[in-house]
Amino acid sequence: MSLRTPAPGPRKAGASSSTYPGGHDAGRPLPASVPSRTDGLVRRMRELLGGPAGRHTVPGRMTGTFFTPMRVLILLTTLSAIVAVLLKSPCRLNGWGQPTVYYAGCYSDWSALYGGRGFAEDPFAPFAAGASFEYPVLMSVVASIAAVVSQTLPFSDLNPSLAYWDVNFVFTAVLWIVTVVVTAKSAGRRPWDALMVAVAPGIILAGSVNWDLWAVALLAVGMWLFGGRRPLLAGIFFGLGAAMKLYPLLILGALLILAVRSQKWAPFLWAALGTVTAWLAVNLPMMIGNLQAWSVFFTFSGERGPGLSSIWHAWDVTMGKIGGPTINAEQLSLLAYGAFFACCCAIFALGVRCRYRPRVAHLVFLIVAAFVLCNKVYSPQFVIWLIPLAALAAPRWRDFLIWQFLEVLHFWAIWMYLAKGASGSEVQHSMDDTFYVLAILGHMAATVYLMFRVVEQMLNPWEDPVRASLPGGRIWRTGNAGQGHVAAAARLESLGFDPSEARRLPVDDPLGGLYDDAPDRAPWLLQAHAPVR
């Protein structure tokens, strides 16, 4: 189910089954890993879900049925998108006026910016002289294209904001499906981990707040391509993602860690070249033609004070209650960027010194999560950035659902906080600031918990369900790094599979690409890779 993961070849005559009595595959190289066998929470709930897959089934290998795993994932994503539209019905029917937009939880930058940033008068307003569109260039392009499309619709004159919202949501729904499909392909033997992305409450509620799913999809495709050993092409998608939202650029930090560990610099440098080239190709024309409009995003980001739902805003709200010192814009830049830099240093030190090579998804999740936690603002849609990364880095349903529950609480808390000051709202229909601050702390604690689980897997690879599912998923126990395909072939043959398939399978990291099964060559790691007795 991944770029390099075909179904294993035919079994040898009389070969033993790849499952053992009890039904749990224990990381054995079946064509697909199913949650009813491998995930603790789903295994306990499996009677409600129809029971576990049978002992003599080969998950992922289906004939004569329309409902393949990929089609089921696409269908569920489509149903989730329909639910998302229905949840926004109060605003689609009655408009995006205050305070209804907050009480109904259907606020969207699409409708707010359509009139507020001049799209109604000029679809290409972000590129006009004196433009004030505070987003990166590629997002300006997407917003303008959506405006052009919406204004050509036959019903757009009746409700231009609704037409603009609908066009953007259709784009978003397609991107959501693309993200789910690519996540399933990137998950190695675990395509069902993409179900977390398909039905994520965070995407259902916040996917229509802004254009973030464009950046999410571009990063997901880039990671998939990197896993397919095409680092230059992957870098182009990273660069396009960074031209939408800066955070996809952070993946280069993860690749740098793997390059330092392996002393294998070509994949990192090719990816960096593609990233810089794509970013410049998108940004240079506007930098040359309209520097003022191009710089709005960077000026706005540099000068802004504590934004909604950030830890810095929670501090200001708390200090406002007790009369303590608050944080101004000048202090915030030092605090936010300094905290993120410190987190990056810690992640770098952990990544290059931990005994076992981390997976790409591990490192990217940690870096992006640190960026989210330290950022000047935590917009409700930022959770979307982390959902596909969490599905690839820490695919356990119990942890995922706990995290999403607290993110949903925060989603409603921020709207109730904003409703308190909205026109026409009444105090008894809002919530006390204390609950808002607690919701911020709750979502941060849940994110930190996921980061802890990822670090746990980095330090103890045998706790990593992704690695355990791969044919070379035990190579760290024997010190065979760099010879994982040999170990994987032997393991496949011992279980009755065609050993030649090992060359076509990811050994230790489905997204590792040229770093998959790469031995550590950094001097301080050579001793750590002595065979374990």
C-alpha positions as a printed Julia matrix, in Angstrom:
533×3 Matrix{Float64}:
   0.0     0.0     0.0
   2.99    2.33   -0.14
   4.93    3.69   -3.08
   7.31    0.76   -2.85
   5.07   -1.81   -1.17
   3.33   -4.21   -3.59
   1.45   -7.24   -2.42
   3.89  -10.04   -1.67
   4.3   -12.7    -4.33
   2.66  -16.12   -4.36
   3.4   -18.43   -1.51
   5.43  -21.53   -1.96
   3.56  -24.76   -2.07
   2.99  -26.07    1.41
   4.31  -22.89    3.02
   3.09  -22.1     6.47
   0.62  -19.32    7.13
   2.03  -15.91    7.97
  -0.21  -15.7    10.98
   0.02  -17.75   14.07
  -2.84  -19.06   16.21
  -4.56  -16.26   17.99
  -4.98  -14.0    14.99
  -2.51  -11.23   15.96
   0.02  -10.74   13.21
   2.77   -9.57   15.61
   4.47   -7.57   12.87
   4.68  -10.46   10.42
   4.86   -9.39    6.76
   1.27   -9.76    5.6
   0.16   -7.6     2.66
  -1.68   -5.28    5.05
  -1.87   -4.84    8.8
  -5.38   -4.6    10.22
  -6.26   -2.61   13.38
  -8.43   -5.41   14.81
  -5.22   -7.41   15.22
  -2.61   -4.75   15.95
  -4.32   -1.91   17.85
  -5.24   -2.47   21.49
  -8.35   -0.27   21.54
  -9.74   -1.57   18.24
  -8.99   -5.15   19.29
 -11.1    -4.67   22.4
 -13.91   -3.12   20.38
 -13.74   -5.59   17.52
 -16.9    -7.47   18.51
 -18.85   -4.26   17.87
 -17.05   -3.9    14.54
 -17.79   -7.41   13.32
 -14.91   -9.26   14.92
 -11.26   -9.56   13.92
 -10.04  -10.64   10.51
  -9.97  -14.4    10.25
  -6.81  -16.39   10.89
  -6.65  -17.65    7.31
  -7.35  -14.32    5.59
  -4.7   -12.25    3.84
  -5.66   -8.64    4.62
  -5.32   -6.24    1.73
  -5.53   -8.97   -0.92
  -9.11   -8.85   -2.19
 -10.83  -10.24   -5.26
 -14.36   -9.81   -6.51
 -15.22   -6.87   -4.27
 -15.54   -3.17   -4.89
 -14.69   -2.23   -1.3
 -10.91   -2.28   -1.28
  -9.19   -0.48    1.63
  -8.42    2.56   -0.53
 -11.99    2.86   -1.78
 -13.35    2.52    1.73
 -11.03    5.29    2.89
 -12.15    7.56    0.04
 -15.8     6.81    0.8
 -15.38    7.58    4.5
 -13.54   10.81    3.71
 -16.39   11.84    1.42
 -18.92   11.1     4.15
 -16.84   13.13    6.62
 -16.81   16.04    4.17
 -20.61   15.86    3.91
 -20.84   15.93    7.71
 -18.54   18.94    7.73
 -20.82   20.81    5.31
 -23.92   19.95    7.33
 -22.28   21.25   10.52
 -21.73   24.59    8.79
 -25.38   24.85    7.69
 -26.3    27.68   10.11
 -23.83   29.98    8.37
 -24.49   28.7     4.86
 -28.2    29.38    5.35
 -28.12   32.55    7.46
 -24.77   34.12    6.65
 -21.59   34.58    8.63
 -22.79   37.35   10.94
 -21.9    37.71   14.61
 -22.55   36.22   17.11
 -24.17   33.27   15.25
 -20.89   32.49   13.49
 -19.32   31.74   16.89
 -22.22   29.99   18.59
 -22.64   27.69   15.58
 -18.89   27.06   15.28
 -18.96   27.86   11.56
 -16.55   30.78   11.34
 -14.48   30.77    8.15
 -11.74   33.06    6.9
 -13.0    32.37    3.39
 -16.22   34.3     3.89
 -14.65   36.91    6.17
 -11.8    37.73    3.79
 -13.88   37.64    0.63
 -15.26   41.06    1.43
 -12.67   42.14    3.96
  -9.69   41.84    1.58
 -11.36   43.04   -1.6
 -11.99   39.77   -3.48
 -15.57   40.84   -4.17
 -14.37   43.83   -6.18
 -11.13   42.35   -7.58
 -10.47   38.58   -7.59
  -6.74   39.32   -7.75
  -6.79   41.77   -4.84
  -3.75   40.17   -3.08
  -1.56   41.22   -6.0
  -2.83   44.8    -6.33
  -0.95   47.88   -5.14
  -1.52   48.45   -1.42
  -2.76   44.86   -0.87
  -3.22   43.75    2.73
  -3.68   39.98    2.28
  -1.63   38.56    5.16
  -0.82   35.15    3.68
   2.01   33.64    1.6
   2.08   33.95   -2.18
   0.73   30.56   -3.21
  -2.19   30.95   -0.82
  -2.89   34.29   -2.48
  -2.96   32.48   -5.83
  -5.37   29.83   -4.55
  -7.63   32.44   -2.95
  -7.73   34.42   -6.2
  -8.46   31.36   -8.34
 -11.33   30.45   -6.01
 -12.68   33.99   -6.34
 -12.56   33.8   -10.14
 -14.32   30.42  -10.17
 -16.98   31.49   -7.66
 -17.81   34.66   -9.6
 -18.46   32.64  -12.77
 -21.09   30.47  -11.07
 -24.68   31.23  -12.12
 -25.92   31.77   -8.54
 -22.96   33.8    -7.28
 -24.82   37.14   -7.54
 -27.42   35.94   -5.06
 -24.89   35.22   -2.3
 -21.26   35.88   -3.34
 -19.79   34.89    0.04
 -21.62   31.56   -0.01
 -20.44   30.85   -3.56
 -16.86   31.61   -2.54
 -17.16   29.39    0.54
 -18.61   26.52   -1.5
 -15.87   26.67   -4.14
 -13.17   26.66   -1.5
 -14.79   23.77    0.32
 -14.94   21.67   -2.85
 -11.21   22.27   -3.33
 -10.64   21.36    0.32
 -12.65   18.15    0.06
 -10.54   17.02   -2.9
  -7.36   17.85   -1.0
  -8.67   15.93    2.01
  -9.15   12.83   -0.15
  -5.67   13.29   -1.66
  -4.17   13.55    1.83
  -5.94   10.38    2.98
  -4.87    8.41   -0.1
  -1.26    9.56    0.17
  -1.19    8.87    3.91
  -2.46    5.33    3.26
   0.24    4.82    0.62
   2.87    6.24    2.97
   1.96    3.96    5.87
   3.63    0.82    4.59
   1.65   -2.23    5.64
  -0.74   -0.09    7.69
  -3.09    1.62    5.19
  -5.88    1.73    7.77
  -3.91    4.29    9.79
  -5.14    6.79    7.19
  -8.61    6.27    8.64
  -7.52    8.67   11.38
  -7.21   11.36    8.72
 -10.43   10.37    6.96
 -12.66   10.73   10.04
 -10.65   13.15   12.18
 -12.99   15.44   14.16
 -10.34   18.16   13.89
 -10.6    18.22   10.1
 -14.4    17.91   10.11
 -14.71   20.96   12.36
 -11.76   23.1    11.26
 -11.06   22.1     7.68
 -13.14   24.98    6.35
 -11.64   27.7     8.55
  -8.76   28.5     6.19
  -6.74   27.15    3.24
  -4.45   25.01    5.43
  -5.35   21.7     3.77
  -3.5    22.86    0.66
  -0.23   22.93    2.6
  -1.12   19.68    4.39
  -1.71   17.86    1.08
   1.47   19.24   -0.51
   3.58   18.12    2.46
   1.91   14.69    2.47
   2.64   14.17   -1.23
   6.22   15.36   -0.74
   6.79   12.9     2.11
   5.34   10.07    0.01
   7.67   10.95   -2.86
  10.66   11.12   -0.53
   9.74    7.65    0.72
   9.74    6.58   -2.92
  13.38    7.7    -3.26
  12.67   10.81   -5.32
  14.1    13.52   -3.05
  14.31   16.29   -5.67
  10.66   15.91   -6.68
   9.72   15.62   -3.01
  11.58   18.87   -2.33
   9.53   20.63   -5.01
   6.37   19.72   -3.13
   7.93   20.82    0.16
   8.73   24.17   -1.44
   5.2    24.55   -2.8
   3.85   23.7     0.64
   6.1    26.34    2.21
   4.75   28.85   -0.32
   1.29   28.09    1.09
   2.21   27.92    4.8
   5.76   28.05    6.09
   5.54   24.94    8.27
   6.23   22.33    5.49
   9.73   23.82    5.38
  10.35   22.21    8.78
  10.69   18.75    7.24
  14.2    19.73    6.14
  15.19   19.72    9.8
  14.1    16.08   10.07
  16.06   15.13    6.95
  19.1    17.0     8.25
  19.09   14.84   11.38
  19.08   11.66    9.28
  21.83   13.05    7.05
  24.01   13.79   10.08
  23.45   10.32   11.51
  24.19    8.47    8.28
  26.69   10.96    6.81
  24.62   10.47    3.68
  24.07   14.0     2.43
  22.75   13.59   -1.12
  19.05   12.92   -0.24
  18.94   15.93    2.08
  20.69   18.22   -0.39
  18.47   17.18   -3.3
  15.36   17.73   -1.19
  16.68   21.12   -0.03
  17.47   22.11   -3.62
  13.97   21.21   -4.76
  12.44   23.09   -1.82
  14.39   26.29   -2.41
  13.85   26.16   -6.18
  10.08   25.69   -5.9
   9.73   28.36   -3.21
  11.71   30.89   -5.24
   9.82   30.04   -8.44
   6.56   30.96   -6.69
   7.82   33.94   -4.69
  10.31   35.7    -6.96
   7.77   37.07   -9.46
   5.81   38.81   -6.71
   8.96   39.88   -4.88
  10.1    41.64   -8.05
   6.72   42.92   -9.19
   5.11   43.97   -5.9
   7.49   43.78   -2.96
   5.09   45.61   -0.64
   2.3    43.07   -1.17
   4.76   40.17   -0.91
   6.14   41.41    2.41
   2.75   41.82    4.13
   2.81   38.24    5.44
   6.3    38.55    6.93
   5.66   42.02    8.37
   2.39   40.89    9.91
   3.95   37.74   11.38
   6.91   39.63   12.82
   4.93   42.44   14.43
   1.9    40.59   15.77
   1.32   40.23   19.49
   0.09   37.14   21.35
  -2.54   35.51   19.13
  -5.62   33.57   20.09
  -5.11   30.26   21.91
  -1.33   30.45   22.04
   0.38   29.83   25.36
   1.34   33.51   25.28
  -2.29   34.57   24.9
  -3.31   32.25   27.73
  -0.68   33.98   29.88
  -2.07   37.42   28.99
  -5.65   36.37   29.71
  -4.6    34.96   33.09
  -2.51   38.01   33.97
  -5.42   40.23   32.98
  -7.5    38.49   35.62
  -4.98   38.82   38.43
  -3.31   42.07   37.4
   0.08   40.58   36.47
   2.52   41.56   33.69
   1.49   40.83   30.1
   3.59   40.15   26.99
   4.01   42.82   24.32
   4.84   42.25   20.63
   8.56   42.99   21.06
   8.94   40.49   23.88
   6.83   37.9    22.09
   9.14   37.51   19.09
  12.06   36.72   21.4
  10.01   34.36   23.56
   8.25   32.48   20.75
  11.21   32.12   18.4
  13.57   31.44   21.3
  11.33   28.69   22.68
  11.0    27.07   19.25
  14.75   27.24   18.69
  15.32   25.56   22.05
  12.84   22.8    21.14
  14.57   22.29   17.78
  17.94   21.98   19.5
  16.51   19.37   21.86
  14.95   17.41   18.99
  18.19   17.61   17.0
  20.22   16.36   19.96
  17.78   13.52   20.56
  17.64   12.63   16.86
  21.39   12.45   16.31
  22.27   10.78   19.61
  19.5     8.26   20.28
  20.72    4.73   19.74
  18.22    3.83   17.03
  17.65    5.8    13.85
  14.3     7.66   14.1
  11.71    7.39   11.38
  11.05   10.46    9.22
   7.48   10.74   10.53
   8.77   10.73   14.12
  11.03   13.71   13.55
   8.62   15.72   11.41
   5.84   15.32   13.96
   8.05   16.45   16.82
   9.31   19.53   14.97
   5.88   20.61   13.7
   4.28   19.98   17.11
   6.97   22.11   18.76
   6.29   24.86   16.21
   2.57   24.72   16.97
   3.1    24.87   20.72
   5.58   27.76   20.6
   3.87   29.78   17.87
   2.56   33.3    18.43
  -0.95   32.09   17.61
  -2.8    28.77   17.63
  -5.58   29.1    15.1
  -8.27   26.38   15.33
  -7.2    24.89   11.99
  -3.6    24.32   13.05
  -4.62   20.9    14.38
  -4.97   19.85   10.74
  -1.22   20.16   10.29
  -0.6    17.45   12.86
  -3.31   14.9    12.05
  -1.63   13.15    9.05
   1.73   13.32   10.84
   0.23   11.75   13.98
  -1.3     8.96   11.88
   2.15    8.16   10.49
   4.22    8.75   13.62
   2.07    7.43   16.48
  -0.8     5.39   15.0
  -2.62    4.27   18.14
  -6.34    4.93   18.26
  -6.58    5.47   22.01
  -3.97    8.23   21.96
  -5.43    9.73   18.81
  -8.97    9.9    20.2
  -7.86   11.42   23.5
  -5.96   14.11   21.6
  -8.85   14.81   19.25
 -11.33   15.01   22.14
  -9.31   17.78   23.76
  -8.85   19.54   20.42
 -12.63   19.53   19.91
 -13.08   21.06   23.37
 -10.61   23.77   22.44
 -12.39   24.37   19.12
 -15.61   25.27   20.91
 -13.85   27.14   23.72
 -12.23   29.61   21.34
 -15.56   30.44   19.68
 -17.26   30.92   23.02
 -14.4    33.19   24.07
 -14.83   35.28   20.92
 -18.62   35.3    21.26
 -18.28   37.12   24.57
 -17.25   40.29   22.81
 -19.31   39.84   19.64
 -22.14   42.15   18.68
 -25.49   40.92   19.98
 -24.08   38.28   22.32
 -25.13   37.97   25.93
 -22.88   37.13   28.86
 -24.9    34.1    29.94
 -24.34   32.55   26.5
 -20.56   32.63   26.81
 -18.05   30.94   29.09
 -15.69   32.26   31.71
 -12.11   32.99   30.63
 -10.92   30.3    33.03
 -12.47   27.57   30.9
 -10.9    29.05   27.79
  -7.43   28.99   29.38
  -7.99   25.44   30.61
  -9.0    24.41   27.08
  -5.74   25.87   25.74
  -3.73   24.01   28.37
  -5.71   20.84   27.64
  -4.96   20.81   23.92
  -1.3    21.61   24.63
  -1.07   18.78   27.17
  -2.59   16.34   24.67
  -0.08   17.41   22.0
   2.81   17.05   24.44
   1.51   13.58   25.33
   1.64   12.55   21.66
   5.16   13.94   21.47
   6.07   11.82   24.49
   4.66    8.72   22.77
   6.74    9.46   19.67
   9.9     9.9    21.73
   9.1     6.62   23.47
   9.01    4.86   20.11
  12.27    6.48   19.06
  14.02    5.2    22.18
  12.28    1.81   22.15
  11.67    0.76   18.52
   9.98   -2.46   19.62
   7.12   -0.23   20.86
   6.66    1.25   17.36
   3.73   -0.46   15.58
   4.9     0.75   12.16
   8.37   -0.72   12.49
   6.99   -3.95   13.92
   4.83   -4.36   10.82
   7.75   -4.22    8.37
   9.77   -7.28    7.3
  12.98   -5.75    8.61
  11.24   -4.46   11.69
  13.52   -6.25   14.16
  16.9    -5.44   12.61
  17.92   -3.18   15.52
  18.03   -6.23   17.8
  20.77   -7.9    15.73
  22.81   -4.85   14.71
  22.03   -5.42   11.04
  21.52   -1.78   10.1
  22.57   -1.43    6.49
  21.77   -5.09    5.8
  18.06   -4.87    6.48
  17.03   -6.19    3.08
  19.06   -9.34    3.71
  17.38   -9.82    7.09
  13.99   -9.01    5.56
  14.47  -11.55    2.76
  15.37  -14.25    5.28
  12.34  -13.38    7.36
  10.01  -13.44    4.36
  11.37  -16.8     3.24
  11.01  -18.31    6.7
   7.35  -17.28    6.72
   6.6   -18.67    3.29
   6.76  -15.5     1.18
   8.83  -14.78   -1.89
  12.15  -13.45   -0.51
  12.79  -11.4    -3.65
   9.99   -9.06   -2.54
  12.33   -7.73    0.17
  14.04   -5.46   -2.35
  10.73   -3.8    -3.13
   9.62   -3.29    0.47
  10.56   -0.59    2.97
  12.68   -2.31    5.59
  12.54   -0.03    8.6
  10.87    3.26    7.6
   8.18    3.55    4.9
   8.98    7.25    4.45
  12.74    6.94    4.85
  13.48    6.71    1.16
  17.24    6.61    0.72
  17.58    6.75    4.52
  15.55    3.56    4.98
  17.95    0.93    6.37
  20.81    3.46    6.19
  23.53    2.56    8.72
  24.71    5.21   11.16
  28.19    6.5    10.33
  28.47    9.44   12.72
  31.51    8.74   14.95
  29.55    9.06   18.2
  27.04    6.45   16.99
  29.38    3.75   15.73
  29.89    2.26   19.18
  26.16    2.36   19.88
  25.57    0.05   16.93
  27.63   -2.83   18.23
  25.53   -6.0    17.94
  23.21   -6.58   20.89
  24.04   -9.86   22.61
